[in-house]
GROMACS .gro file of N, CA and C in nm:
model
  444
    1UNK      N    1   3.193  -0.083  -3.876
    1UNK     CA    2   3.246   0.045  -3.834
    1UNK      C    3   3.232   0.056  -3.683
    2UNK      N    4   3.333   0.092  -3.626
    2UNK     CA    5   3.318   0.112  -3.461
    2UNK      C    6   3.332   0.227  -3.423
    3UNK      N    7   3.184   0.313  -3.312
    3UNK     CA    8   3.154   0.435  -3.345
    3UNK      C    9   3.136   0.409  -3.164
    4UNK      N   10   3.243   0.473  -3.089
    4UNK     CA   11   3.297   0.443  -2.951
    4UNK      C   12   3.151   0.511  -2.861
    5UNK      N   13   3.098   0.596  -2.950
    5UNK     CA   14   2.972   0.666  -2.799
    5UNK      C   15   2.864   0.548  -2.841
    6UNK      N   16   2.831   0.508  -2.966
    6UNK     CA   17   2.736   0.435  -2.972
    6UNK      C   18   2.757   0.274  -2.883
    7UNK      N   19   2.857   0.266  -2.911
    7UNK     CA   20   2.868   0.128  -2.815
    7UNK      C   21   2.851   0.152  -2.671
    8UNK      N   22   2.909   0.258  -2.613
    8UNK     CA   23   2.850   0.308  -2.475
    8UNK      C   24   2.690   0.324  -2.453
    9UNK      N   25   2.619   0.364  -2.579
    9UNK     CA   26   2.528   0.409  -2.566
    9UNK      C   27   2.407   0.248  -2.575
   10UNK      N   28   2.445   0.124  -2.627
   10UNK     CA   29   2.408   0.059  -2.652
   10UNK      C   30   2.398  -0.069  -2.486
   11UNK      N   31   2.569  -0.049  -2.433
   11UNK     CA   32   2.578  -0.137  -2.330
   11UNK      C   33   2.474  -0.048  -2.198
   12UNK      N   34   2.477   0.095  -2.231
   12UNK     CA   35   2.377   0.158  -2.070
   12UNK      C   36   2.230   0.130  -2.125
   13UNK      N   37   2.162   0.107  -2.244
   13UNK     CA   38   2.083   0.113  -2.261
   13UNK      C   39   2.022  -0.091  -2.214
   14UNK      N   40   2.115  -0.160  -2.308
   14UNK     CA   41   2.042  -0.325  -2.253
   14UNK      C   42   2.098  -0.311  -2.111
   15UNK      N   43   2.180  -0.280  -2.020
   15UNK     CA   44   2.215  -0.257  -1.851
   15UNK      C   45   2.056  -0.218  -1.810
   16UNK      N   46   1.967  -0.162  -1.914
   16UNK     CA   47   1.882  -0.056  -1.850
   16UNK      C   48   1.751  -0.147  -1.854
   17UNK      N   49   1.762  -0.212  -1.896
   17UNK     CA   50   1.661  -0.280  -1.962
   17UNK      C   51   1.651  -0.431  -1.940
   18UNK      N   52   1.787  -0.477  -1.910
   18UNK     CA   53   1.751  -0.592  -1.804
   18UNK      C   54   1.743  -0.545  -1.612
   19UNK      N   55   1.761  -0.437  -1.604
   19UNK     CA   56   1.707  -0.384  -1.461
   19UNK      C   57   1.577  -0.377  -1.460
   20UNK      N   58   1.544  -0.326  -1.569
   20UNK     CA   59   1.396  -0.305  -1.548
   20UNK      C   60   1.314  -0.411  -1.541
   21UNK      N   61   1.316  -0.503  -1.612
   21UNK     CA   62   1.299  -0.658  -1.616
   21UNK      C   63   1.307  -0.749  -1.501
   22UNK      N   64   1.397  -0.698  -1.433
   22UNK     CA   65   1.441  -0.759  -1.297
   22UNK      C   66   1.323  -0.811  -1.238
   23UNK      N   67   1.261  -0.707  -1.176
   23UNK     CA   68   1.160  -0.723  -1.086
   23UNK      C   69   1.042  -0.875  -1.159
   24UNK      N   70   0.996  -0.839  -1.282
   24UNK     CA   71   0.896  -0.860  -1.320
   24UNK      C   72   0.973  -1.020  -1.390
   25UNK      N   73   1.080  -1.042  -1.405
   25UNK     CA   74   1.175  -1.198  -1.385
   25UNK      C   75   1.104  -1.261  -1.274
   26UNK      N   76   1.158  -1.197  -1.191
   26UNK     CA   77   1.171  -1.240  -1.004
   26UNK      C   78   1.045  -1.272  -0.984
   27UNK      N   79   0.954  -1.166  -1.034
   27UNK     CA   80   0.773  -1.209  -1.000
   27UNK      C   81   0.752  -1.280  -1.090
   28UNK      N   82   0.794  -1.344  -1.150
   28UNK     CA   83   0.722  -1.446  -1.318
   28UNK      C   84   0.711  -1.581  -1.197
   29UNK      N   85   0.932  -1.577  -1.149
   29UNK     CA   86   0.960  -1.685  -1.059
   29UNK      C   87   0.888  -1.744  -0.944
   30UNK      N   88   0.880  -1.635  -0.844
   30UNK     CA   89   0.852  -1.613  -0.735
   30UNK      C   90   0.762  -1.501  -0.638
   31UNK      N   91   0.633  -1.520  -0.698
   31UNK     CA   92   0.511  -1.431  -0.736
   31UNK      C   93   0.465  -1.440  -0.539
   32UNK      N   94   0.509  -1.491  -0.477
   32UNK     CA   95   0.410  -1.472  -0.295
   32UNK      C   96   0.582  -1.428  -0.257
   33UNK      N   97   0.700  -1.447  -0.282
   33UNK     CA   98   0.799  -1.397  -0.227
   33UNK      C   99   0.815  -1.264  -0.235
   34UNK      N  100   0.796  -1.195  -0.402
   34UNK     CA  101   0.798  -1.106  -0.400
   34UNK      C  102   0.640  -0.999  -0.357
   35UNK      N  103   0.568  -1.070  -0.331
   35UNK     CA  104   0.407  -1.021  -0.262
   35UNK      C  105   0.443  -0.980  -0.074
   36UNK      N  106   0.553  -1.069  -0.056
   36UNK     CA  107   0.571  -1.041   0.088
   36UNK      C  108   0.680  -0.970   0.077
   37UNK      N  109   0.803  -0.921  -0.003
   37UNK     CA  110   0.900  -0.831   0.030
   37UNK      C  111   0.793  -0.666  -0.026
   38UNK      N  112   0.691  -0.668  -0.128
   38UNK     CA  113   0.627  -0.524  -0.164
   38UNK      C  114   0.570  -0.480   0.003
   39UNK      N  115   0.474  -0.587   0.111
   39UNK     CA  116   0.464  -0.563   0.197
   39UNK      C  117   0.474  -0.503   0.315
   40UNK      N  118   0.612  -0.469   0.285
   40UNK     CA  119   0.697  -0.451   0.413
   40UNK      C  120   0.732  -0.316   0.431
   41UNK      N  121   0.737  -0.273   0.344
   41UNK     CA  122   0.670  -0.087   0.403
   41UNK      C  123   0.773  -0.022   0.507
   42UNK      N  124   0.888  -0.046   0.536
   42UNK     CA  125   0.922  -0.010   0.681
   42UNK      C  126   0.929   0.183   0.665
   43UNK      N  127   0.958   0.183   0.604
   43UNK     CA  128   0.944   0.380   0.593
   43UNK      C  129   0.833   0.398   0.639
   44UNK      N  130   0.725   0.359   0.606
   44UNK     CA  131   0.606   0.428   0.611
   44UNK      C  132   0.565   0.362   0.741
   45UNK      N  133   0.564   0.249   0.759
   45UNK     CA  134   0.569   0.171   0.915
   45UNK      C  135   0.633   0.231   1.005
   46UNK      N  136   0.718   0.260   0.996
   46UNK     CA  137   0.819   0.365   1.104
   46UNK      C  138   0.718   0.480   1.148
   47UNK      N  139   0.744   0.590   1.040
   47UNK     CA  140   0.659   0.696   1.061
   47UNK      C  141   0.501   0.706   1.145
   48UNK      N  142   0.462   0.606   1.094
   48UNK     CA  143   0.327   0.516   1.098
   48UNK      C  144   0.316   0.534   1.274
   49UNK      N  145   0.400   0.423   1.297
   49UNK     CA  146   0.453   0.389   1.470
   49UNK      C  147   0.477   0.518   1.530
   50UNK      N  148   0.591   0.594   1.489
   50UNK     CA  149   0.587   0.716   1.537
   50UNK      C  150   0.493   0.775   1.572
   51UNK      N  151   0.399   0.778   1.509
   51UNK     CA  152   0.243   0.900   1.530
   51UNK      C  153   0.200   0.854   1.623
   52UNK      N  154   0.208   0.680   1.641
   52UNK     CA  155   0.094   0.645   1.766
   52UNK      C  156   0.029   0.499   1.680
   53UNK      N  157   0.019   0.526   1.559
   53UNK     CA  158  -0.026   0.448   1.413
   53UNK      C  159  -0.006   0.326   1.410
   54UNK      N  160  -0.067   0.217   1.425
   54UNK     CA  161   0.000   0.098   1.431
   54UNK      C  162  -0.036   0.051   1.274
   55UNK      N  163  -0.021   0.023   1.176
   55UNK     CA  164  -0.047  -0.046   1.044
   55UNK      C  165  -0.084  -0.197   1.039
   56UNK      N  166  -0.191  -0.234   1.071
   56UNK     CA  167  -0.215  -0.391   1.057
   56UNK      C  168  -0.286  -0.421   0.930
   57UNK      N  169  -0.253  -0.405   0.848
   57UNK     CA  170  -0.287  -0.428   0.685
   57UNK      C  171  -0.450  -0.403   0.635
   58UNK      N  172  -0.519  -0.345   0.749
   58UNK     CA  173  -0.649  -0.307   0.750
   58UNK      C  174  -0.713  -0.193   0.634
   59UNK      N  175  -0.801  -0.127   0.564
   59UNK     CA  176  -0.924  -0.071   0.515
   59UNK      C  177  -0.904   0.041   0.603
   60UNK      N  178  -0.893   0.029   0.747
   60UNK     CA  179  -0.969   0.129   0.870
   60UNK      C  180  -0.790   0.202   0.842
   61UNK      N  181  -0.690   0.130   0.869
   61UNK     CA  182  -0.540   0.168   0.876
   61UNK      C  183  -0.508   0.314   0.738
   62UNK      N  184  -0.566   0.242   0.621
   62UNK     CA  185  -0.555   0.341   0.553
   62UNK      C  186  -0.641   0.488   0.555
   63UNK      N  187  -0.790   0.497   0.630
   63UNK     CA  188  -0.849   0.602   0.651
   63UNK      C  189  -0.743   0.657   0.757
   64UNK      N  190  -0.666   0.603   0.869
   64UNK     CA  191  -0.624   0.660   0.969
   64UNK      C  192  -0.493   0.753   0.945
   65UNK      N  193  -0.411   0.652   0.833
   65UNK     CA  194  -0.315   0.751   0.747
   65UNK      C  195  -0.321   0.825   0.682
   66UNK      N  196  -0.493   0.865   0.659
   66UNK     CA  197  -0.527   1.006   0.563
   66UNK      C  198  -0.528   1.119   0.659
   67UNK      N  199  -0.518   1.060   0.794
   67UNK     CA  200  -0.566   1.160   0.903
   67UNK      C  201  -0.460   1.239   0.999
   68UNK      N  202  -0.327   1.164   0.911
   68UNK     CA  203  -0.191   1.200   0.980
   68UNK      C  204  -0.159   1.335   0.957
   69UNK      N  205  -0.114   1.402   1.017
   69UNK     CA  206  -0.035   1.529   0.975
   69UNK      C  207   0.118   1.535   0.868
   70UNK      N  208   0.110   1.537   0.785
   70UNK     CA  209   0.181   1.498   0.657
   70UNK      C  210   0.296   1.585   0.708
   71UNK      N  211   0.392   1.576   0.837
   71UNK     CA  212   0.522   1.639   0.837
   71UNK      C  213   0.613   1.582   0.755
   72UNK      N  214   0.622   1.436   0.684
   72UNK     CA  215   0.704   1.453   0.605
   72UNK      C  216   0.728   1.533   0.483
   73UNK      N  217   0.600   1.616   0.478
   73UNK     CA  218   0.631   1.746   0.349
   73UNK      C  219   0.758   1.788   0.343
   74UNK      N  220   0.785   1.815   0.507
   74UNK     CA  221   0.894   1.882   0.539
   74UNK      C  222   1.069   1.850   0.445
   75UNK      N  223   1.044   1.709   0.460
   75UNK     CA  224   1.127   1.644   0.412
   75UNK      C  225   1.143   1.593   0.249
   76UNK      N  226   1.214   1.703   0.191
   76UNK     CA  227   1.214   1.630   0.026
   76UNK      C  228   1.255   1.497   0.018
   77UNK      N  229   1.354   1.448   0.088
   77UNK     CA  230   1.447   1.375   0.013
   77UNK      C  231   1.365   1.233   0.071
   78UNK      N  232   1.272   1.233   0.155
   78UNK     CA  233   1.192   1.141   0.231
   78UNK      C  234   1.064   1.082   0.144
   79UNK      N  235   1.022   1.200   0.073
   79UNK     CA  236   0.889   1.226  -0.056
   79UNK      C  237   0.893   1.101  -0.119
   80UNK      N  238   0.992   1.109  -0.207
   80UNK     CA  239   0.933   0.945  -0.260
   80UNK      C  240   0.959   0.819  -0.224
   81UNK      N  241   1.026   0.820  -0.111
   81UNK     CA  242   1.053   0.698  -0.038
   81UNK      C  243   0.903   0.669   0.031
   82UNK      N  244   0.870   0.769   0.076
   82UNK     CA  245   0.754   0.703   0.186
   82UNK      C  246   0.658   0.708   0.077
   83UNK      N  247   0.605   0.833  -0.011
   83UNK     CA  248   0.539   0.768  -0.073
   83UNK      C  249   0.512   0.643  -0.207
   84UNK      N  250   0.603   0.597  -0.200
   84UNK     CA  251   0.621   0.460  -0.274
   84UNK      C  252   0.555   0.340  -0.170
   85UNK      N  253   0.628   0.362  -0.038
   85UNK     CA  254   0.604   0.306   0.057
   85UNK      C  255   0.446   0.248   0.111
   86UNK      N  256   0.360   0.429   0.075
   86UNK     CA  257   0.239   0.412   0.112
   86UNK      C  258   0.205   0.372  -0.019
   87UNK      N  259   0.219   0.374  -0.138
   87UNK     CA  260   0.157   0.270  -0.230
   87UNK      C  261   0.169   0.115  -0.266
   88UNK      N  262   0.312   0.103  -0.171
   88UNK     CA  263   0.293  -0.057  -0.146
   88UNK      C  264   0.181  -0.091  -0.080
   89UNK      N  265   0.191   0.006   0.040
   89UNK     CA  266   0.105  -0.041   0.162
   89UNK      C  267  -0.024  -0.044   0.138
   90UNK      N  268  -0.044   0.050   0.048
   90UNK     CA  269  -0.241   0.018  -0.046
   90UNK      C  270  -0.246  -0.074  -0.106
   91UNK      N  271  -0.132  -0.120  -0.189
   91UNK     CA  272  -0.157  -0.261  -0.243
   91UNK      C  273  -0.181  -0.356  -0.172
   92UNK      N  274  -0.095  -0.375  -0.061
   92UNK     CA  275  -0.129  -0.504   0.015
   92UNK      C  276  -0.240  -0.488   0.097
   93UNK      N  277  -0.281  -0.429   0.118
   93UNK     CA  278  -0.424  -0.349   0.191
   93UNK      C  279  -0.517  -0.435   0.074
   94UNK      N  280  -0.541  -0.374  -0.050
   94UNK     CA  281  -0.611  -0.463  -0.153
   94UNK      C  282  -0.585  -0.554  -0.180
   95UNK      N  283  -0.463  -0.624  -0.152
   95UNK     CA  284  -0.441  -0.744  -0.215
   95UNK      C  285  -0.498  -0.846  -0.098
   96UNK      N  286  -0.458  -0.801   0.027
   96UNK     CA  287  -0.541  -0.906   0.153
   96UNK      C  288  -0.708  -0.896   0.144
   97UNK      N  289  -0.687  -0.828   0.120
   97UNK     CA  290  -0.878  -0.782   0.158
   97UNK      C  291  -1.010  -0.805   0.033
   98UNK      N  292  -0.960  -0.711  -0.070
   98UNK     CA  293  -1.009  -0.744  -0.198
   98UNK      C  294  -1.023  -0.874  -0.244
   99UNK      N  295  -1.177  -0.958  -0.267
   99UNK     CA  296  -1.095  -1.075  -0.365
   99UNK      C  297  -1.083  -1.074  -0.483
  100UNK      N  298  -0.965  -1.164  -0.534
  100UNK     CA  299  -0.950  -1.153  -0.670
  100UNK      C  300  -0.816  -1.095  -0.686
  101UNK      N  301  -0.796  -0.956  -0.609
  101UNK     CA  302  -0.689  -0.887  -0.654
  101UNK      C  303  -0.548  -0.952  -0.620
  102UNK      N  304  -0.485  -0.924  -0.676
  102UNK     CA  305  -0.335  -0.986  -0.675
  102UNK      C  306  -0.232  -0.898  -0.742
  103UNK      N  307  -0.118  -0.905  -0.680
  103UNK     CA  308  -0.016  -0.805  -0.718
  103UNK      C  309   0.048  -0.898  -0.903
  104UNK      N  310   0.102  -0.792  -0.967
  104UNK     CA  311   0.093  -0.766  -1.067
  104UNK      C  312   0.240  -0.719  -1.139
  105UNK      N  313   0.292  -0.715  -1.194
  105UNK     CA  314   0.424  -0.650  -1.235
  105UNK      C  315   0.465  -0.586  -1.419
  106UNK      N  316   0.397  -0.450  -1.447
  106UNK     CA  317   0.424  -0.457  -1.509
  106UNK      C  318   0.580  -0.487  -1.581
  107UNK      N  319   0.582  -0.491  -1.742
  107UNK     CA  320   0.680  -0.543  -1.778
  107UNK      C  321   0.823  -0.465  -1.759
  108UNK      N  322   0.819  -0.308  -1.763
  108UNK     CA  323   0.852  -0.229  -1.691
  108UNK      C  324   0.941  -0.253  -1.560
  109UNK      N  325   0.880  -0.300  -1.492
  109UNK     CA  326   0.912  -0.354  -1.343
  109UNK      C  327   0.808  -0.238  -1.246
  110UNK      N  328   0.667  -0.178  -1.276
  110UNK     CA  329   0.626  -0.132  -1.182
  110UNK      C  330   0.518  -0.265  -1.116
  111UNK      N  331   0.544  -0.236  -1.013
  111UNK     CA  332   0.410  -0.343  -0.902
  111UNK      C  333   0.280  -0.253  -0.925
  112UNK      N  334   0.204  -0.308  -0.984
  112UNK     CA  335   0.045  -0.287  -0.966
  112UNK      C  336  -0.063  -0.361  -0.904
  113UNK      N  337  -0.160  -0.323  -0.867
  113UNK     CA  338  -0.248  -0.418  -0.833
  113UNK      C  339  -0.336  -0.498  -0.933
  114UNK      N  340  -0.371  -0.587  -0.933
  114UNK     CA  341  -0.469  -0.630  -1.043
  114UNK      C  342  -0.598  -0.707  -1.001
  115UNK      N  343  -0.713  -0.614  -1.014
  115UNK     CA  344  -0.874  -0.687  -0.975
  115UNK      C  345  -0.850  -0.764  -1.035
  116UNK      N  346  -0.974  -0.845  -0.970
  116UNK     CA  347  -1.060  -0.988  -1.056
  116UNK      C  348  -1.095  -0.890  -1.178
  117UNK      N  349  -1.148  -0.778  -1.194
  117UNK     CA  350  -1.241  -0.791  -1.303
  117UNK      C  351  -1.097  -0.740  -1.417
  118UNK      N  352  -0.988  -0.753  -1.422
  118UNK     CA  353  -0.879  -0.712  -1.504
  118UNK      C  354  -0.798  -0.569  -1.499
  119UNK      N  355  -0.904  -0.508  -1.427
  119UNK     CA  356  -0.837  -0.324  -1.430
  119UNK      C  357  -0.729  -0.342  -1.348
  120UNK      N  358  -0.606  -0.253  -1.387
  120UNK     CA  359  -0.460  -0.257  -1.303
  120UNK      C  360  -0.516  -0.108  -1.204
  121UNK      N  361  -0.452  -0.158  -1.077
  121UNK     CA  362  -0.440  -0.007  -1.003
  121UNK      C  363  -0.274   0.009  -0.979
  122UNK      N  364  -0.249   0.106  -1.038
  122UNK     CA  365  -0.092   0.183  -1.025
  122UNK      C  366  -0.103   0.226  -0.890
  123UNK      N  367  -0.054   0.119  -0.780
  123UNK     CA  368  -0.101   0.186  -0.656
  123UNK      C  369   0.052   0.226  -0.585
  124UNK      N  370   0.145   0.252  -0.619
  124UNK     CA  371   0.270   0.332  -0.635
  124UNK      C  372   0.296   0.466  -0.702
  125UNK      N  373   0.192   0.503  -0.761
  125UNK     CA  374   0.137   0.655  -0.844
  125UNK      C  375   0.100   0.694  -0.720
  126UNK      N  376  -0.031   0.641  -0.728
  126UNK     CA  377  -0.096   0.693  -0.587
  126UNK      C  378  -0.047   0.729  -0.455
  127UNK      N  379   0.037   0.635  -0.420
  127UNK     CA  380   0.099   0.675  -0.319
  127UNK      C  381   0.190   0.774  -0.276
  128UNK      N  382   0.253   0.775  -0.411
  128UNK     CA  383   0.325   0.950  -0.459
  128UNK      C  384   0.242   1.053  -0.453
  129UNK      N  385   0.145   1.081  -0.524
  129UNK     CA  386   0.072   1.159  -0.507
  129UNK      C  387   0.002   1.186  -0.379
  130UNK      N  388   0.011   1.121  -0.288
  130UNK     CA  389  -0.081   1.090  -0.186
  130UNK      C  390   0.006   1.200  -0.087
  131UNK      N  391   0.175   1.109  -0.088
  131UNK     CA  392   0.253   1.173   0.004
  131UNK      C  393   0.303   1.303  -0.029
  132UNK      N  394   0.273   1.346  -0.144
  132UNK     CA  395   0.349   1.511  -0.222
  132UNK      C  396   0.186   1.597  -0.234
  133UNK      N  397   0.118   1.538  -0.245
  133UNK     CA  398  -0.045   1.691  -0.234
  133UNK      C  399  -0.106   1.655  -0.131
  134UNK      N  400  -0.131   1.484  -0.106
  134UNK     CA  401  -0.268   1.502  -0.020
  134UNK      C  402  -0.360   1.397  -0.073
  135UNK      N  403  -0.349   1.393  -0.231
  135UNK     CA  404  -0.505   1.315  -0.290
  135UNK      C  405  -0.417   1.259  -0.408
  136UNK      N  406  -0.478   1.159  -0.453
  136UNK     CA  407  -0.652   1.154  -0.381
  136UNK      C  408  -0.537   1.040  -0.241
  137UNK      N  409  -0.679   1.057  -0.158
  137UNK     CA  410  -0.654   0.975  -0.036
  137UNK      C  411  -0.657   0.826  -0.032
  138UNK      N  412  -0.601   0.771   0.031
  138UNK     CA  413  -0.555   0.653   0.013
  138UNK      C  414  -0.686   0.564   0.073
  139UNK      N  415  -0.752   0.582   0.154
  139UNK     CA  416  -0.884   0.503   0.164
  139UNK      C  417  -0.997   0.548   0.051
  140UNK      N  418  -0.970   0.641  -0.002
  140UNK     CA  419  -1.070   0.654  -0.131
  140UNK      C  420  -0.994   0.584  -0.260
  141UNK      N  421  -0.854   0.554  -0.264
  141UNK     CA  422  -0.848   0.502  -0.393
  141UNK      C  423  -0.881   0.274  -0.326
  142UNK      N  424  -0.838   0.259  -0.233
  142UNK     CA  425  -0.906   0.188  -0.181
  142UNK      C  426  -1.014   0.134  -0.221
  143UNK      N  427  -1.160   0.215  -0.149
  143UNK     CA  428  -1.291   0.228  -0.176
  143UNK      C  429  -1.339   0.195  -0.352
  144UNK      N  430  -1.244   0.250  -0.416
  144UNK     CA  431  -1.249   0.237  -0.561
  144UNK      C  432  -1.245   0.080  -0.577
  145UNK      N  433  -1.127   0.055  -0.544
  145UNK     CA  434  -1.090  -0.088  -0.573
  145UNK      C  435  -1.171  -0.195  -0.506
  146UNK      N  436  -1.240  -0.134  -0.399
  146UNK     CA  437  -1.312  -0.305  -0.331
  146UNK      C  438  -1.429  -0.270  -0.400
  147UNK      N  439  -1.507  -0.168  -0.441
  147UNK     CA  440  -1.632  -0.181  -0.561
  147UNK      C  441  -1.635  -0.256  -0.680
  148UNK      N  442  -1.530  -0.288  -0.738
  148UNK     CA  443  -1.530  -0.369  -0.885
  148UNK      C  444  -1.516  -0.531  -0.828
   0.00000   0.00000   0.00000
């Protein structure tokens, strides 16, 4: 029987679902390629530069971005760009510094971080949250992660 919305409903749904896959393909493949494109931050690098901020993948970099004046509030349509941005930028912050940790992909296609000791940090949550309230702060979710 051919039931015309369900077949629509079937081709947006596998469309949806090998997108999501995408990422976490690409990282199965090419796990330091895609470690250096999460890196690159330029939203939040921009802004960063703007203030005065230079970002050198440092511990100290992320206390200094808790200390910014968050004018991109101002800006909705900026909100989850940068903060995605700043949760790349915590990842690779942990992923250089931390040992053990290494970026991660769930199946999904979100980038997480992953300690040595197995715990994932959703450090793309965080960074949302970071750039839309405030907290938690990005050198305290940090601090979390170089303790385990």
């Amino acid at each position: 029987m051919h039931i015309p919305f369900l077949d629509n409903w079937r081709r947006r749904h596998s469309a949806a679902e090998r997108a999501e896959e995408g990422l976490a393909a690409v990282f199965a493949e090419d796990p330091e390629g895609v470690a250096e494109l999460l890196s690159e931050c330029e939203l939040l690098r921009s802004q960063a530069n703007a203030a005065g901020l230079e970002l050198d993948d440092s511990p100290a970099s992320l206390a200094a971005l808790d200390q910014l004046l968050p004018r991109w509030r101002d800006d909705p349509e900026m909100l989850p760009w940068l903060g995605n941005d700043a949760g790349l930028y915590l990842g690779t912050v942990v992923v250089r510094t931390v040992p053990g940790a290494a970026w991660h992909v769930w199946p999904g296609g979100s980038p997480v971080v992953r300690l040595k000791s197995g715990r994932d940090i959703p450090v793309v949550e965080a960074g949302l949250d970071w750039a839309v309230q405030g907290a938690p702060e990005l050198s305290q979710v940090y601090a979390e992660a170089s303790e385990t």
